[in-house]
Short mmCIF file of N, CA and C in Angstrom, two decimals:
data_model
loop_
_atom_site.label_atom_id
_atom_site.label_comp_id
_atom_site.label_asym_id
_atom_site.label_seq_id
_atom_site.Cartn_x
_atom_site.Cartn_y
_atom_site.Cartn_z
N GLY A 11 -8.80 5.22 -16.57
CA GLY A 11 -7.73 5.70 -18.50
C GLY A 11 -8.07 4.42 -18.74
N SER A 12 -7.93 4.26 -20.02
CA SER A 12 -7.35 2.78 -20.44
C SER A 12 -5.99 3.45 -22.31
N TRP A 13 -5.07 2.09 -22.84
CA TRP A 13 -4.16 2.25 -23.15
C TRP A 13 -4.36 1.28 -23.91
N GLU A 14 -3.75 1.65 -25.36
CA GLU A 14 -2.80 -0.08 -25.92
C GLU A 14 -1.84 0.14 -26.85
N ALA A 15 -1.27 -0.57 -26.88
CA ALA A 15 0.51 -0.37 -27.68
C ALA A 15 0.73 -1.46 -28.27
N ASP A 16 1.31 -1.21 -29.69
CA ASP A 16 2.56 -2.56 -30.10
C ASP A 16 3.27 -2.68 -29.11
N SER A 17 3.21 -3.99 -28.94
CA SER A 17 4.43 -4.61 -28.35
C SER A 17 6.56 -4.19 -28.74
N VAL A 18 5.87 -4.17 -29.77
CA VAL A 18 7.40 -4.11 -30.71
C VAL A 18 8.00 -3.11 -31.03
N THR A 19 6.70 -2.19 -31.75
CA THR A 19 6.95 -0.65 -31.56
C THR A 19 7.12 0.38 -30.61
N GLY A 20 5.97 -0.10 -28.94
CA GLY A 20 6.04 0.94 -28.55
C GLY A 20 4.82 2.08 -28.32
N GLN A 21 3.93 1.89 -29.87
CA GLN A 21 3.86 3.49 -30.34
C GLN A 21 1.26 2.97 -30.07
N GLY A 22 1.26 3.31 -29.84
CA GLY A 22 0.08 3.42 -29.10
C GLY A 22 -1.16 4.62 -29.16
N ARG A 23 -2.29 4.30 -27.98
CA ARG A 23 -3.40 5.10 -28.08
C ARG A 23 -3.42 4.83 -26.32
N TRP A 24 -4.06 6.96 -25.72
CA TRP A 24 -4.75 6.46 -24.79
C TRP A 24 -6.25 7.15 -24.99
N SER A 25 -6.53 7.15 -23.57
CA SER A 25 -7.10 7.59 -23.58
C SER A 25 -7.48 9.07 -23.20
N ASP A 26 -8.53 9.80 -22.91
CA ASP A 26 -7.93 10.51 -22.10
C ASP A 26 -7.88 11.21 -20.46
N GLU A 27 -8.83 10.19 -20.36
CA GLU A 27 -8.80 10.04 -18.58
C GLU A 27 -7.79 9.34 -18.39
N LEU A 28 -6.67 8.34 -19.44
CA LEU A 28 -5.53 9.03 -18.72
C LEU A 28 -4.36 9.69 -18.34
N TYR A 29 -4.42 10.42 -18.97
CA TYR A 29 -3.89 11.07 -19.81
C TYR A 29 -3.21 12.32 -18.00
N ARG A 30 -5.17 12.45 -17.62
CA ARG A 30 -5.37 13.09 -16.80
C ARG A 30 -4.83 12.00 -15.23
N ILE A 31 -5.04 11.16 -15.13
CA ILE A 31 -4.96 10.38 -13.93
C ILE A 31 -3.79 10.48 -13.78
N LEU A 32 -2.96 11.04 -15.46
CA LEU A 32 -1.52 10.48 -14.52
C LEU A 32 -0.49 11.54 -14.65
N GLY A 33 -1.38 12.80 -14.57
CA GLY A 33 -1.10 14.50 -14.34
C GLY A 33 -0.08 14.94 -15.50
N ILE A 34 -0.14 14.32 -17.37
CA ILE A 34 0.63 15.03 -18.43
C ILE A 34 -0.63 15.25 -19.07
N PRO A 35 -0.37 16.49 -19.74
CA PRO A 35 -0.76 16.94 -20.78
C PRO A 35 -0.91 16.18 -21.83
N ALA A 36 -2.21 15.79 -22.69
CA ALA A 36 -2.18 15.15 -23.51
C ALA A 36 -1.64 15.77 -25.51
N ILE A 37 -0.67 14.13 -25.60
CA ILE A 37 -0.24 14.82 -26.75
C ILE A 37 -0.24 13.34 -27.54
N ASP A 38 0.24 13.38 -28.85
CA ASP A 38 0.22 12.41 -30.23
C ASP A 38 1.11 11.09 -29.74
N ASN A 39 1.89 11.48 -29.19
CA ASN A 39 3.15 10.54 -28.46
C ASN A 39 3.09 9.59 -28.36
N SER A 40 2.14 9.06 -27.22
CA SER A 40 1.17 7.87 -26.42
C SER A 40 1.93 6.68 -26.76
N ASN A 41 3.33 6.39 -26.14
CA ASN A 41 3.89 5.58 -25.90
C ASN A 41 4.05 4.64 -25.17
N LEU A 42 5.41 3.57 -25.17
CA LEU A 42 4.94 2.21 -23.39
C LEU A 42 6.28 3.23 -23.01
N SER A 43 6.95 4.37 -23.84
CA SER A 43 8.49 4.59 -23.08
C SER A 43 7.72 5.57 -22.40
N ARG A 44 6.95 6.82 -22.75
CA ARG A 44 6.46 7.13 -21.79
C ARG A 44 5.55 7.10 -21.17
N LEU A 45 4.69 6.20 -21.18
CA LEU A 45 3.55 5.57 -19.49
C LEU A 45 4.45 5.33 -18.67
N ILE A 46 5.72 4.65 -19.10
CA ILE A 46 6.68 4.12 -17.53
C ILE A 46 7.31 5.49 -17.09
N SER A 47 7.60 6.37 -18.70
CA SER A 47 8.54 7.75 -17.66
C SER A 47 7.40 8.32 -16.96
N ALA A 48 6.02 7.62 -16.92
CA ALA A 48 5.23 8.84 -16.00
C ALA A 48 4.67 8.75 -14.92
N ILE A 49 5.48 7.05 -14.19
CA ILE A 49 4.84 6.68 -13.11
C ILE A 49 6.76 7.14 -11.98
N HIS A 50 6.87 6.79 -10.40
CA HIS A 50 7.52 7.36 -9.81
C HIS A 50 9.12 5.93 -10.09
N PRO A 51 10.14 7.17 -10.16
CA PRO A 51 10.97 6.24 -10.45
C PRO A 51 11.01 5.40 -9.71
N ASP A 52 10.52 5.04 -9.11
CA ASP A 52 11.32 3.55 -8.16
C ASP A 52 10.49 2.55 -8.40
N ASP A 53 9.22 3.11 -8.94
CA ASP A 53 7.91 1.45 -9.79
C ASP A 53 8.46 1.48 -11.38
N GLN A 54 9.21 2.09 -11.56
CA GLN A 54 9.22 2.00 -12.99
C GLN A 54 9.52 0.22 -13.75
N VAL A 55 10.43 0.16 -12.78
CA VAL A 55 11.13 -0.87 -12.54
C VAL A 55 10.29 -2.23 -12.53
N ARG A 56 9.67 -2.71 -11.59
CA ARG A 56 8.78 -3.30 -11.44
C ARG A 56 6.72 -2.96 -12.83
N LEU A 57 6.34 -1.73 -13.25
CA LEU A 57 6.03 -2.12 -14.81
C LEU A 57 6.70 -2.55 -15.50
N GLN A 58 7.91 -1.91 -15.92
CA GLN A 58 9.13 -3.06 -17.16
C GLN A 58 8.39 -4.30 -17.19
N ASP A 59 8.94 -4.70 -15.91
CA ASP A 59 8.44 -6.33 -16.07
C ASP A 59 7.26 -6.76 -16.12
N ALA A 60 6.39 -6.52 -15.92
CA ALA A 60 4.93 -6.95 -15.42
C ALA A 60 4.46 -6.17 -16.77
N LEU A 61 5.35 -5.31 -18.07
CA LEU A 61 4.44 -5.46 -19.23
C LEU A 61 5.49 -6.72 -20.26
N ARG A 62 6.82 -7.30 -19.44
CA ARG A 62 7.37 -7.86 -20.35
C ARG A 62 7.02 -9.20 -20.13
N GLU A 63 7.11 -9.48 -19.26
CA GLU A 63 5.87 -11.11 -18.07
C GLU A 63 5.45 -10.77 -19.75
N VAL A 64 3.93 -9.59 -19.72
CA VAL A 64 2.98 -10.40 -20.19
C VAL A 64 2.54 -10.70 -22.07
N GLU A 65 3.62 -9.61 -22.31
CA GLU A 65 4.13 -9.66 -23.65
C GLU A 65 4.96 -11.01 -23.60
N HIS A 66 4.85 -11.67 -23.64
CA HIS A 66 6.56 -12.73 -23.55
C HIS A 66 5.64 -13.86 -22.55
N GLY A 67 4.14 -13.80 -22.96
CA GLY A 67 3.47 -15.55 -22.47
C GLY A 67 1.79 -15.11 -21.25
N LEU A 68 2.76 -14.75 -20.02
CA LEU A 68 1.78 -14.31 -19.50
C LEU A 68 0.31 -13.85 -19.65
N THR A 69 -1.10 -14.84 -19.51
CA THR A 69 -2.14 -14.23 -20.21
C THR A 69 -2.12 -12.30 -19.93
N ASN A 70 -1.95 -12.72 -18.19
CA ASN A 70 -2.24 -11.01 -18.18
C ASN A 70 -2.16 -10.25 -16.63
N THR A 71 -1.67 -9.59 -15.44
CA THR A 71 -1.23 -8.84 -15.12
C THR A 71 -2.50 -8.31 -13.67
N SER A 72 -2.12 -7.51 -13.14
CA SER A 72 -1.54 -6.13 -12.02
C SER A 72 -1.06 -6.12 -11.25
N LEU A 73 -0.94 -4.65 -10.36
CA LEU A 73 -0.50 -3.97 -10.55
C LEU A 73 -0.32 -2.43 -9.16
N ASP A 74 -0.04 -2.66 -8.27
CA ASP A 74 -0.28 -1.19 -7.81
C ASP A 74 1.36 -0.60 -8.08
N ILE A 75 0.55 1.22 -8.77
CA ILE A 75 1.27 1.87 -9.04
C ILE A 75 1.58 2.93 -8.18
N ARG A 76 2.74 3.67 -7.91
CA ARG A 76 3.30 5.67 -7.86
C ARG A 76 3.15 5.77 -8.41
N LEU A 77 2.28 7.51 -8.01
CA LEU A 77 2.77 8.13 -9.39
C LEU A 77 3.78 9.27 -7.95
N PRO A 78 4.77 9.83 -9.39
CA PRO A 78 5.37 10.45 -8.29
C PRO A 78 5.30 11.16 -7.43
N ASP A 79 6.03 12.47 -7.12
CA ASP A 79 5.31 13.03 -6.17
C ASP A 79 5.02 13.89 -6.92
N HIS A 80 3.94 15.05 -5.77
CA HIS A 80 3.68 16.56 -6.13
C HIS A 80 4.07 17.42 -6.19
N ALA A 81 4.72 19.02 -7.19
CA ALA A 81 5.63 19.49 -6.85
C ALA A 81 5.21 20.68 -5.94
N ASP A 82 3.29 20.67 -5.51
CA ASP A 82 2.58 21.04 -4.67
C ASP A 82 2.15 20.19 -3.43
N GLY A 83 3.08 19.41 -3.69
CA GLY A 83 3.17 19.09 -2.18
C GLY A 83 1.47 17.47 -1.84
N SER A 84 1.09 18.27 -2.58
CA SER A 84 -0.48 17.13 -2.02
C SER A 84 -0.05 15.53 -2.29
N GLU A 85 -1.13 14.76 -2.04
CA GLU A 85 -0.33 13.56 -1.83
C GLU A 85 -0.35 12.54 -2.96
N ARG A 86 0.15 11.54 -2.81
CA ARG A 86 1.25 10.89 -3.78
C ARG A 86 0.28 10.07 -3.99
N ARG A 87 -0.14 10.06 -5.15
CA ARG A 87 -1.01 9.03 -5.85
C ARG A 87 -0.81 7.61 -5.99
N ILE A 88 -2.01 6.92 -6.37
CA ILE A 88 -1.90 5.54 -6.08
C ILE A 88 -2.26 5.04 -7.44
N VAL A 89 -1.99 4.57 -8.21
CA VAL A 89 -3.61 3.58 -9.69
C VAL A 89 -2.58 1.96 -9.25
N HIS A 90 -3.71 1.62 -10.63
CA HIS A 90 -3.24 0.26 -10.36
C HIS A 90 -4.03 0.03 -12.02
N PHE A 91 -2.42 -0.24 -12.42
CA PHE A 91 -2.38 -1.54 -13.59
C PHE A 91 -3.52 -2.62 -14.07
N THR A 92 -4.13 -2.61 -14.66
CA THR A 92 -4.30 -4.50 -15.54
C THR A 92 -3.52 -4.33 -16.77
N ILE A 93 -3.42 -5.11 -17.25
CA ILE A 93 -2.52 -5.62 -18.16
C ILE A 93 -2.68 -6.50 -19.18
N GLU A 94 -2.09 -6.29 -20.74
CA GLU A 94 -2.73 -8.30 -20.95
C GLU A 94 -2.73 -7.92 -22.29
N ALA A 95 -2.39 -8.83 -23.03
CA ALA A 95 -2.23 -9.16 -24.21
C ALA A 95 -2.33 -9.91 -25.37
N SER A 96 -2.29 -9.71 -26.42
CA SER A 96 -3.44 -10.42 -27.52
C SER A 96 -2.64 -10.08 -29.34
N ALA A 97 -2.26 -11.93 -29.51
CA ALA A 97 -1.64 -11.48 -30.74
C ALA A 97 -2.70 -11.39 -31.85
N GLY A 98 -1.20 -10.49 -32.94
CA GLY A 98 -1.32 -9.84 -34.10
C GLY A 98 -1.66 -10.47 -34.71
N ASN A 99 -2.19 -10.22 -36.46
CA ASN A 99 -1.73 -11.06 -37.58
C ASN A 99 -0.60 -10.86 -37.97
N ASP A 100 0.54 -10.15 -37.45
CA ASP A 100 2.03 -10.50 -38.04
C ASP A 100 2.72 -10.79 -36.96
N ASN A 101 3.17 -11.65 -35.98
CA ASN A 101 2.58 -12.01 -34.75
C ASN A 101 3.13 -10.45 -33.80
N SER A 102 3.66 -10.42 -34.30
CA SER A 102 3.23 -9.30 -33.01
C SER A 102 2.35 -8.90 -32.07
N ARG A 103 2.00 -8.12 -30.46
CA ARG A 103 1.51 -8.46 -30.16
C ARG A 103 1.47 -7.09 -29.54
N THR A 104 0.03 -6.60 -28.96
CA THR A 104 -0.54 -5.63 -28.69
C THR A 104 -1.49 -5.63 -26.96
N LEU A 105 -0.70 -5.06 -26.64
CA LEU A 105 -0.80 -5.00 -25.12
C LEU A 105 -1.47 -3.61 -24.91
N ARG A 106 -2.27 -4.42 -24.05
CA ARG A 106 -3.51 -3.14 -23.51
C ARG A 106 -3.41 -3.11 -21.99
N GLY A 107 -4.63 -2.21 -21.58
CA GLY A 107 -4.81 -2.12 -20.21
C GLY A 107 -5.75 -0.95 -19.38
N THR A 108 -6.04 -0.88 -17.87
CA THR A 108 -6.38 0.46 -17.67
C THR A 108 -5.08 0.70 -16.95
N VAL A 109 -5.41 2.14 -16.14
CA VAL A 109 -5.74 2.63 -14.66
C VAL A 109 -6.12 3.09 -14.91
N GLN A 110 -5.95 3.08 -12.86
CA GLN A 110 -7.24 3.17 -12.53
C GLN A 110 -6.74 3.72 -10.84
N ASP A 111 -7.18 5.46 -10.38
CA ASP A 111 -6.73 6.18 -9.40
C ASP A 111 -7.19 5.51 -8.52
N VAL A 112 -6.16 4.13 -7.20
CA VAL A 112 -7.00 3.83 -6.08
C VAL A 112 -6.68 4.49 -4.74
N THR A 113 -5.86 5.27 -4.80
CA THR A 113 -5.27 6.50 -3.35
C THR A 113 -6.49 6.06 -2.26
N ASP A 114 -7.98 6.60 -2.85
CA ASP A 114 -8.26 7.44 -1.72
C ASP A 114 -8.98 5.01 -0.64
N SER A 115 -8.41 3.91 -2.13
CA SER A 115 -9.61 2.74 -1.66
C SER A 115 -8.44 2.00 -0.73
N ARG A 116 -7.33 2.25 -1.24
CA ARG A 116 -5.87 2.02 -0.23
C ARG A 116 -5.93 3.16 1.26
N ALA A 117 -6.44 3.68 1.37
CA ALA A 117 -6.02 4.59 3.00
C ALA A 117 -7.06 4.13 3.36
N ALA A 118 -8.07 3.96 2.87
CA ALA A 118 -9.12 3.48 3.05
C ALA A 118 -8.73 1.99 3.86
N GLU A 119 -8.27 1.04 3.00
CA GLU A 119 -7.51 -0.24 3.33
C GLU A 119 -6.76 0.15 4.22
N ALA A 120 -5.74 0.30 4.20
CA ALA A 120 -4.33 0.99 5.57
C ALA A 120 -5.07 1.48 6.53
N HIS A 121 -6.76 2.07 6.78
CA HIS A 121 -7.72 2.64 8.07
C HIS A 121 -8.21 1.83 8.28
N ILE A 122 -8.48 1.28 7.39
CA ILE A 122 -9.03 -0.69 8.72
C ILE A 122 -8.26 -1.17 8.56
N HIS A 123 -7.37 -1.80 8.81
CA HIS A 123 -6.30 -2.32 9.13
C HIS A 123 -5.51 -2.22 10.40
N TYR A 124 -5.80 -0.89 10.53
CA TYR A 124 -4.93 -0.51 11.06
C TYR A 124 -6.12 -0.05 12.74
N LEU A 125 -6.53 0.45 12.58
CA LEU A 125 -8.50 -0.15 13.48
C LEU A 125 -8.67 -1.27 13.90
N ALA A 126 -7.78 -2.49 13.25
CA ALA A 126 -8.06 -4.01 13.30
C ALA A 126 -7.76 -4.62 14.01
N HIS A 127 -6.17 -3.16 14.41
CA HIS A 127 -4.46 -4.49 14.68
C HIS A 127 -3.90 -3.17 16.10
N TYR A 128 -4.75 -2.50 16.00
CA TYR A 128 -3.94 -1.41 16.81
C TYR A 128 -5.02 -0.48 17.96
N ASP A 129 -4.30 -0.23 18.67
CA ASP A 129 -5.55 0.48 19.65
C ASP A 129 -6.03 2.20 19.29
N PRO A 130 -7.26 2.67 19.13
CA PRO A 130 -7.17 3.63 18.58
C PRO A 130 -7.03 4.77 18.93
N LEU A 131 -7.02 4.83 20.65
CA LEU A 131 -5.86 5.57 21.59
C LEU A 131 -3.94 5.87 22.04
N THR A 132 -4.50 5.01 22.51
CA THR A 132 -2.34 4.70 22.78
C THR A 132 -2.06 5.22 20.77
N GLY A 133 -2.65 3.85 20.05
CA GLY A 133 -1.43 3.52 19.18
C GLY A 133 -0.88 2.20 19.30
N LEU A 134 -1.09 1.88 20.16
CA LEU A 134 -0.48 0.42 20.37
C LEU A 134 -1.10 -0.95 19.91
N PRO A 135 -0.09 -2.15 20.29
CA PRO A 135 -0.86 -2.88 19.33
C PRO A 135 -2.37 -3.62 20.07
N ASN A 136 -3.19 -3.97 18.81
CA ASN A 136 -4.48 -4.15 20.42
C ASN A 136 -4.27 -5.97 20.82
N ARG A 137 -4.84 -6.60 21.36
CA ARG A 137 -4.84 -7.64 21.91
C ARG A 137 -4.72 -9.01 20.97
N ARG A 138 -5.66 -8.61 20.05
CA ARG A 138 -5.27 -9.28 18.88
C ARG A 138 -3.29 -9.57 18.26
N LEU A 139 -4.04 -8.55 18.06
CA LEU A 139 -1.70 -8.23 17.35
C LEU A 139 -1.06 -8.61 18.29
N TRP A 140 -0.95 -7.94 19.41
CA TRP A 140 -0.23 -8.93 19.89
C TRP A 140 0.08 -9.69 20.93
N ILE A 141 -1.20 -11.56 20.36
CA ILE A 141 -1.41 -12.55 21.04
C ILE A 141 -0.55 -13.39 18.98
N SER A 142 -0.86 -13.10 18.69
CA SER A 142 -0.13 -13.13 17.15
C SER A 142 1.19 -12.66 17.31
N ARG A 143 1.89 -11.56 17.96
CA ARG A 143 2.78 -11.28 17.58
C ARG A 143 3.62 -12.20 18.65
N ALA A 144 3.22 -12.31 19.87
CA ALA A 144 3.59 -13.33 20.84
C ALA A 144 3.64 -14.47 21.03
N GLU A 145 2.82 -15.31 19.70
CA GLU A 145 2.69 -17.41 19.21
C GLU A 145 4.21 -16.88 18.52
N GLN A 146 4.03 -16.16 16.93
CA GLN A 146 5.14 -15.33 16.71
C GLN A 146 7.10 -16.11 17.56
N ALA A 147 6.49 -15.01 18.70
CA ALA A 147 7.89 -14.84 18.71
C ALA A 147 8.43 -16.23 19.53
N LEU A 148 7.22 -16.53 20.15
CA LEU A 148 8.00 -17.93 21.00
C LEU A 148 7.64 -19.27 19.80
N ALA A 149 6.90 -19.32 18.61
CA ALA A 149 7.63 -20.31 17.74
C ALA A 149 9.27 -19.84 18.05
N PHE A 150 9.06 -18.73 17.72
CA PHE A 150 10.90 -18.24 17.12
C PHE A 150 11.78 -19.00 18.44
N ALA A 151 11.21 -18.46 18.98
CA ALA A 151 12.10 -19.59 20.33
C ALA A 151 12.53 -20.60 20.93
N ARG A 152 11.34 -21.13 20.65
CA ARG A 152 11.19 -22.03 20.70
C ARG A 152 12.42 -22.95 19.25
N ARG A 153 11.48 -22.84 17.83
CA ARG A 153 12.62 -22.93 16.76
C ARG A 153 14.07 -23.03 17.22
N ASN A 154 14.52 -21.38 18.12
CA ASN A 154 15.51 -22.10 18.20
C ASN A 154 16.16 -21.88 19.97
N GLN A 155 15.90 -23.15 20.11
CA GLN A 155 15.85 -23.19 22.19
C GLN A 155 16.65 -21.58 23.20
N LEU A 156 16.06 -20.09 22.30
CA LEU A 156 16.15 -19.54 23.12
C LEU A 156 15.03 -18.54 24.45
N ARG A 157 14.75 -18.26 25.13
CA ARG A 157 14.20 -17.64 26.30
C ARG A 157 13.27 -16.52 25.74
N LEU A 158 12.62 -16.31 26.07
CA LEU A 158 11.41 -15.90 25.97
C LEU A 158 10.92 -15.85 27.35
N GLY A 159 11.13 -13.81 27.98
CA GLY A 159 9.92 -13.50 28.16
C GLY A 159 8.72 -12.17 28.15
N VAL A 160 8.01 -12.15 28.92
CA VAL A 160 6.66 -10.88 28.85
C VAL A 160 6.90 -10.04 30.11
N LEU A 161 6.66 -8.70 29.68
CA LEU A 161 6.43 -7.68 31.03
C LEU A 161 4.72 -7.06 30.64
N PHE A 162 4.57 -7.45 31.83
CA PHE A 162 3.06 -7.18 32.10
C PHE A 162 2.92 -5.49 33.36
N LEU A 163 2.56 -4.57 32.94
CA LEU A 163 2.44 -3.83 33.18
C LEU A 163 1.13 -3.46 33.93
N ASP A 164 0.99 -2.69 35.19
CA ASP A 164 -0.77 -2.26 34.90
C ASP A 164 -0.14 -0.62 35.56
N LEU A 165 -1.11 -0.15 35.67
CA LEU A 165 -1.42 0.90 36.13
C LEU A 165 -2.65 1.30 37.69
N ASP A 166 -1.60 0.75 38.52
CA ASP A 166 -2.43 1.29 40.00
C ASP A 166 -3.37 1.95 39.72
N ASN A 167 -4.21 1.75 40.47
CA ASN A 167 -5.78 2.43 41.51
C ASN A 167 -5.95 3.67 39.51
N PHE A 168 -5.70 3.24 38.14
CA PHE A 168 -6.34 3.28 37.13
C PHE A 168 -7.75 4.54 37.50
N LYS A 169 -8.74 2.70 37.80
CA LYS A 169 -10.14 2.48 38.17
C LYS A 169 -10.60 4.25 38.28
N LYS A 170 -9.49 4.95 39.75
CA LYS A 170 -10.16 5.43 40.93
C LYS A 170 -10.17 6.85 39.60
N ILE A 171 -9.23 6.34 39.43
CA ILE A 171 -8.60 8.13 37.51
C ILE A 171 -10.39 8.70 37.48
N ASN A 172 -10.20 6.78 36.16
CA ASN A 172 -11.47 7.52 35.29
C ASN A 172 -12.71 7.49 36.44
N ASP A 173 -13.45 6.78 37.97
CA ASP A 173 -14.79 7.11 38.41
C ASP A 173 -14.50 8.52 39.18
N THR A 174 -13.36 9.65 39.56
CA THR A 174 -13.10 10.35 39.53
C THR A 174 -12.86 11.78 39.00
N LEU A 175 -12.26 11.80 38.28
CA LEU A 175 -10.93 12.29 37.28
C LEU A 175 -12.15 12.58 36.56
N GLY A 176 -12.55 11.63 35.84
CA GLY A 176 -13.14 10.84 34.78
C GLY A 176 -12.35 10.42 33.19
N HIS A 177 -13.48 10.33 32.23
CA HIS A 177 -12.32 9.54 31.25
C HIS A 177 -12.24 9.93 30.40
N PRO A 178 -12.34 11.83 30.36
CA PRO A 178 -11.12 12.34 28.50
C PRO A 178 -9.84 12.56 29.81
N VAL A 179 -9.95 12.48 31.50
CA VAL A 179 -8.27 12.12 32.12
C VAL A 179 -7.84 10.97 31.70
N GLY A 180 -9.02 10.12 31.72
CA GLY A 180 -8.53 8.55 32.16
C GLY A 180 -7.58 8.13 30.56
N ASP A 181 -8.14 8.15 29.54
CA ASP A 181 -7.50 8.60 28.26
C ASP A 181 -6.47 9.39 27.91
N ARG A 182 -5.82 10.36 28.49
CA ARG A 182 -4.88 11.37 28.56
C ARG A 182 -4.17 10.85 29.12
N LEU A 183 -4.34 9.75 29.97
CA LEU A 183 -3.05 9.93 31.14
C LEU A 183 -2.75 8.25 30.66
N LEU A 184 -3.31 7.29 29.47
CA LEU A 184 -3.13 5.97 29.58
C LEU A 184 -2.04 6.38 27.92
N SER A 185 -2.52 7.57 26.94
CA SER A 185 -1.90 8.20 26.34
C SER A 185 -0.89 8.47 26.28
N ALA A 186 -0.45 9.02 27.62
CA ALA A 186 0.98 9.77 28.15
C ALA A 186 1.51 8.62 28.15
N VAL A 187 1.51 7.69 28.71
CA VAL A 187 1.73 5.89 29.26
C VAL A 187 2.66 4.89 28.44
N ALA A 188 1.66 5.03 26.94
CA ALA A 188 1.78 4.40 25.76
C ALA A 188 3.00 5.27 24.95
N HIS A 189 2.38 7.04 25.39
CA HIS A 189 3.91 7.31 24.04
C HIS A 189 5.43 6.98 25.27
N ARG A 190 4.92 7.56 26.28
CA ARG A 190 6.44 7.39 26.76
C ARG A 190 6.81 6.00 26.60
N LEU A 191 6.37 4.83 26.39
CA LEU A 191 5.98 2.84 26.07
C LEU A 191 6.96 3.56 25.14
N SER A 192 6.64 3.79 23.48
CA SER A 192 7.01 4.09 22.74
C SER A 192 8.13 4.01 23.34
#
């Protein structure tokens, strides 16, 4: 969806798609305060700050904003705002931008991040994340002249469990151990 508004009066125009994305009825009162009130209360100040920055000279910006929770309990939506400004003839500025629903793409990004850093079976950090965290902990310990210990756990005869009872049973055992460790 797209929108534009006069930076002084706040009055402007919204596309029909913007009303649909924000989940509010289309009316003639399309202004910046209505746009701000249509988003999650915890993100309203962030959007106001972004609008103010663009209005006062930042060429453009973009940010992700949450929409309010739905009464029906459905998933909270995330929208991506782009904001830009242009100077008018009377020294006023017109703010304009787009709003795109990015809920699904942000969820996919989070899932990819999870798969890259955690073991899907146990939910524990994988080798790559563990090494990264261990390097950070070692650097912190060195800087602060602290000691650091590492505990190594092994499941005795785990190969025998997999070979005799099958991998599904071994997977359940690994999941149970991970759960207990967590």
